[in-house]
Coordinates of N, CA and C in Angstrom, one line a residue:
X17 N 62.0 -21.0 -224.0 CA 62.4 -19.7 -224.1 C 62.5 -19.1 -225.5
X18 N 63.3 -19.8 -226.2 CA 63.1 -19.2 -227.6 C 61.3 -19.5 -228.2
X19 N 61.0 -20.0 -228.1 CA 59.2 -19.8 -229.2 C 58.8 -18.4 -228.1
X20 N 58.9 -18.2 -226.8 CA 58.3 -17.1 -226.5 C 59.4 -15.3 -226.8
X21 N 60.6 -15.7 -227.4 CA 61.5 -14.5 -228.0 C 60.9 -14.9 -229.3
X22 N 60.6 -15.5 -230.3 CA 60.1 -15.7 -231.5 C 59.0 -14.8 -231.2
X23 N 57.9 -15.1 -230.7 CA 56.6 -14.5 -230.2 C 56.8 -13.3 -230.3
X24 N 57.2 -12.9 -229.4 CA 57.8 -11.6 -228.8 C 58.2 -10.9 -229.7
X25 N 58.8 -11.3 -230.9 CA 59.7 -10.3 -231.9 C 58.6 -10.4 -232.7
X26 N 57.8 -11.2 -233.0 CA 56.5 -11.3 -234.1 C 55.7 -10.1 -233.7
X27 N 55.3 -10.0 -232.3 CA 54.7 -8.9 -231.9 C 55.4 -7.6 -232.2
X28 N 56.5 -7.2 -232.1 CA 57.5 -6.1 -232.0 C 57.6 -5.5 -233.5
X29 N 57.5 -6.8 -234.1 CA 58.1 -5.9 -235.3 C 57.1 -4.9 -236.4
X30 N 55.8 -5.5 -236.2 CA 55.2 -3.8 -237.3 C 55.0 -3.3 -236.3
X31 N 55.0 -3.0 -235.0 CA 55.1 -1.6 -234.2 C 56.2 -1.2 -234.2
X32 N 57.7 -1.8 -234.6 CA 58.6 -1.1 -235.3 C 59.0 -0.5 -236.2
X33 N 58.0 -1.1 -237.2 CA 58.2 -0.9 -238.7 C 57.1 0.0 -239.1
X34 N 56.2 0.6 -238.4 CA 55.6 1.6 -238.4 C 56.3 3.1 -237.8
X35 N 57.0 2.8 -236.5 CA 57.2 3.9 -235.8 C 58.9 4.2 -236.8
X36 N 59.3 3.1 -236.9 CA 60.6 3.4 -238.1 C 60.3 4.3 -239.2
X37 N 59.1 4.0 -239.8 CA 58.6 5.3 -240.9 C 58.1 6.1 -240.6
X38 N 57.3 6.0 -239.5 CA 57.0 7.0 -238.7 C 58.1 8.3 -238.8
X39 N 59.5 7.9 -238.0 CA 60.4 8.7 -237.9 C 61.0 9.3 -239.1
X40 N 61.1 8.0 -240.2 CA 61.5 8.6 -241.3 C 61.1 9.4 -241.9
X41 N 60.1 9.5 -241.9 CA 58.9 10.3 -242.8 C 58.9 11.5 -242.5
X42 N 59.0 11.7 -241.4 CA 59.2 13.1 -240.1 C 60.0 13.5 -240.9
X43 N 61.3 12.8 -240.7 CA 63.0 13.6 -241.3 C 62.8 13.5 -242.2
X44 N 62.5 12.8 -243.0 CA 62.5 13.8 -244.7 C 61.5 15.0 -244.8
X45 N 60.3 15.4 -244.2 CA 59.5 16.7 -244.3 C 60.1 17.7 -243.8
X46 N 60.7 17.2 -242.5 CA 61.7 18.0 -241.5 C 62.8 18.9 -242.5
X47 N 63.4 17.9 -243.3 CA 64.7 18.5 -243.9 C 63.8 19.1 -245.1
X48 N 63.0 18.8 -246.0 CA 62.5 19.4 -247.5 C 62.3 20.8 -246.5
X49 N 61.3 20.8 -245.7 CA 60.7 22.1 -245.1 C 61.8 22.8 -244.7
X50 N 62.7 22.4 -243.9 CA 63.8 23.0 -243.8 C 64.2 24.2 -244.9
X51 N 64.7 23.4 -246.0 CA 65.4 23.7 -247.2 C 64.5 24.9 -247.6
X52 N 63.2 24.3 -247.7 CA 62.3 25.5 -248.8 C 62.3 27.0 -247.7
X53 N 61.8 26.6 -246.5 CA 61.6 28.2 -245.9 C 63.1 28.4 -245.3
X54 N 64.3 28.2 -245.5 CA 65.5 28.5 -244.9 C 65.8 28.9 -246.4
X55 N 65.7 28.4 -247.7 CA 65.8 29.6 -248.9 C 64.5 30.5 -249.4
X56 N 63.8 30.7 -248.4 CA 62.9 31.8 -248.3 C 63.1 33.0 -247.8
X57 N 63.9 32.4 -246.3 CA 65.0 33.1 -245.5 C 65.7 33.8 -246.0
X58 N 66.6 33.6 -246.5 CA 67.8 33.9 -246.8 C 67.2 35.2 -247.8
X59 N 66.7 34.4 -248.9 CA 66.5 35.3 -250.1 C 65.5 36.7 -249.4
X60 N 64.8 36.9 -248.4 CA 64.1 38.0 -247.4 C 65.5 38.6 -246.9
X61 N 66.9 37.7 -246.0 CA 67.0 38.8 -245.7 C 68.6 39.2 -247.1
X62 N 68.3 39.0 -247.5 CA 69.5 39.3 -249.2 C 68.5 40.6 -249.4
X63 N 67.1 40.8 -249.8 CA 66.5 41.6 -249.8 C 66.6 42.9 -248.9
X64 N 66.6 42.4 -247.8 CA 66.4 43.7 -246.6 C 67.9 44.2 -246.7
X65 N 69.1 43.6 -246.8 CA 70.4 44.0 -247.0 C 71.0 44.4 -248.4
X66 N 69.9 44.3 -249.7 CA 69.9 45.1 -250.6 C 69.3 46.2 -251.0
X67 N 68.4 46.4 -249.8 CA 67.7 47.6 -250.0 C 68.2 48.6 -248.7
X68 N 69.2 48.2 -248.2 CA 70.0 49.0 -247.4 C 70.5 49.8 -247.9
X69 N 70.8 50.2 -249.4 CA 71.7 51.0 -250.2 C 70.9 52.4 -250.0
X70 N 69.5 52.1 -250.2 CA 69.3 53.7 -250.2 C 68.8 54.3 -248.4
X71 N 68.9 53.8 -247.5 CA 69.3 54.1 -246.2 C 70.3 55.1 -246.4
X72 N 69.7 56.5 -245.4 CA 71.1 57.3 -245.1 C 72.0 56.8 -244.3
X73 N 73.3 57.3 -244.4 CA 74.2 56.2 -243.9 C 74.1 56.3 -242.1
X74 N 73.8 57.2 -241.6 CA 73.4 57.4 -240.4 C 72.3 56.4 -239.6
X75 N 71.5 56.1 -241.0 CA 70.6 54.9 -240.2 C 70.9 53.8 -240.2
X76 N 71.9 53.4 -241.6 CA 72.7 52.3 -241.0 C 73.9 52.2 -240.1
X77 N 74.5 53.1 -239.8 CA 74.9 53.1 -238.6 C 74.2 52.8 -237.4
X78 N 73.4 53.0 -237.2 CA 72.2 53.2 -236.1 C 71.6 51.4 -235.9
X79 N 71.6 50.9 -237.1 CA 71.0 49.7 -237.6 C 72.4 48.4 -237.2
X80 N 73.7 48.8 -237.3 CA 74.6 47.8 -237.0 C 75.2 48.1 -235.5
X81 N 74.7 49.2 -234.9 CA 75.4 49.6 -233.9 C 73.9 49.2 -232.8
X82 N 73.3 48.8 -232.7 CA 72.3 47.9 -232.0 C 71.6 46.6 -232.5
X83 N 72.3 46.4 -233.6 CA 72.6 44.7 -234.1 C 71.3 44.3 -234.6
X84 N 70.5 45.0 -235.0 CA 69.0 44.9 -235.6 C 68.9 44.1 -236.6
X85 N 70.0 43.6 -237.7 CA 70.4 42.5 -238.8 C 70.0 40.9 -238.0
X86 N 71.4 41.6 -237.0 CA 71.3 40.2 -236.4 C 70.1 40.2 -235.7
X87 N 69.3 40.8 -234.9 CA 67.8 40.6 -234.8 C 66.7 39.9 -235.8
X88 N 67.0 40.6 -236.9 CA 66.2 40.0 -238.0 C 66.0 38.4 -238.4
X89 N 68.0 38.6 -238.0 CA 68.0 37.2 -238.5 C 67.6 36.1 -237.6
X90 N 68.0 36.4 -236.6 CA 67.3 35.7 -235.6 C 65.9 35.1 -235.6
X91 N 65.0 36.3 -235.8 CA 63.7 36.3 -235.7 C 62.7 35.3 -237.2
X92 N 63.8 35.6 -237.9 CA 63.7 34.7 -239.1 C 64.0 33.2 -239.1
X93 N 65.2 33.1 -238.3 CA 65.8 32.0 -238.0 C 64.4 30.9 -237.1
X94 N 63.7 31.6 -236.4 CA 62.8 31.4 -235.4 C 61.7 30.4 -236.0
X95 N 61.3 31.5 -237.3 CA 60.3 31.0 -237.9 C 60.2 29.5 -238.8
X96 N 61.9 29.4 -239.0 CA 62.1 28.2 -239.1 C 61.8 27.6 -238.7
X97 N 63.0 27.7 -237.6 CA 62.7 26.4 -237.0 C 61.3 26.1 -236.2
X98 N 59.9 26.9 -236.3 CA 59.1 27.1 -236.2 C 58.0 26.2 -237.0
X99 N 58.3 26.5 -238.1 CA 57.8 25.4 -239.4 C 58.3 24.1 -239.3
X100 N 59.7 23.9 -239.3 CA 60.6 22.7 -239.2 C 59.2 21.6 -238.4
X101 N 59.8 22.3 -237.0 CA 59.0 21.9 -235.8 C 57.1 21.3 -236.0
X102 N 56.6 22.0 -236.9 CA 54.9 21.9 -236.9 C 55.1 21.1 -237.9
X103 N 55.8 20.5 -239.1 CA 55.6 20.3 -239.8 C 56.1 18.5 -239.4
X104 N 57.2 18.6 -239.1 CA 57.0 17.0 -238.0 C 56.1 16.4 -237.2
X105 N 55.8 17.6 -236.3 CA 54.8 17.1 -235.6 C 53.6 16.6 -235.7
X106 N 53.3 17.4 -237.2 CA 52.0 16.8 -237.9 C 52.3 15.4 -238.4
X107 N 53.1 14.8 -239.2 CA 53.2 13.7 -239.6 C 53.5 12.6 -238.1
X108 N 54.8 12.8 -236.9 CA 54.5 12.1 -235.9 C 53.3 11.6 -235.3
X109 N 52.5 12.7 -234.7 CA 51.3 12.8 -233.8 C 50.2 12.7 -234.8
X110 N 49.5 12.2 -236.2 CA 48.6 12.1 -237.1 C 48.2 10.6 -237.5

């Protein structure tokens, strides 16, 4: 029993030791890409909420009273995790 668990782990292990980097490799692109287009994010919408100043005040009223920020952000948010997503899957599935 044990030479055929010896065997058996001989086989296992660089299909482990591939798909272990495999994964790892994933999560570190996963989190860099994260980081870069989530402060790409951010700094778009710091933009759209600094150039709210010269909006008449009527339109931003108009603009928080049907939550269109939080739309934005949303839709921003999306594209994240959008990239996140392709950018793993490229290194997984390749």
């Amino acid at each position: 029993m044990p030479a055929f668990l010896i065997s058996f782990l001989a086989f296992l292990a660089p299909v482990l030791k591939s798909v272990a980097g495999q994964i790892l490799a994933s999560l570190g692109v996963g989190f860099i890409s994260y980081m870069g287009v989530s402060a790409l994010t951010d700094s778009m919408f710091a933009y759209v909420q600094g150039n709210m100043a010269g909006i008449p005040y009527a339109s931003v009223q108009f603009l928080y009273m049907f939550k269109l920020l939080t739309c934005i952000n949303m839709i921003l948010s999306a594209y994240v995790g959008k990239f996140v997503v392709s950018g793993a899957k490229k290194l997984i599935f390749s």
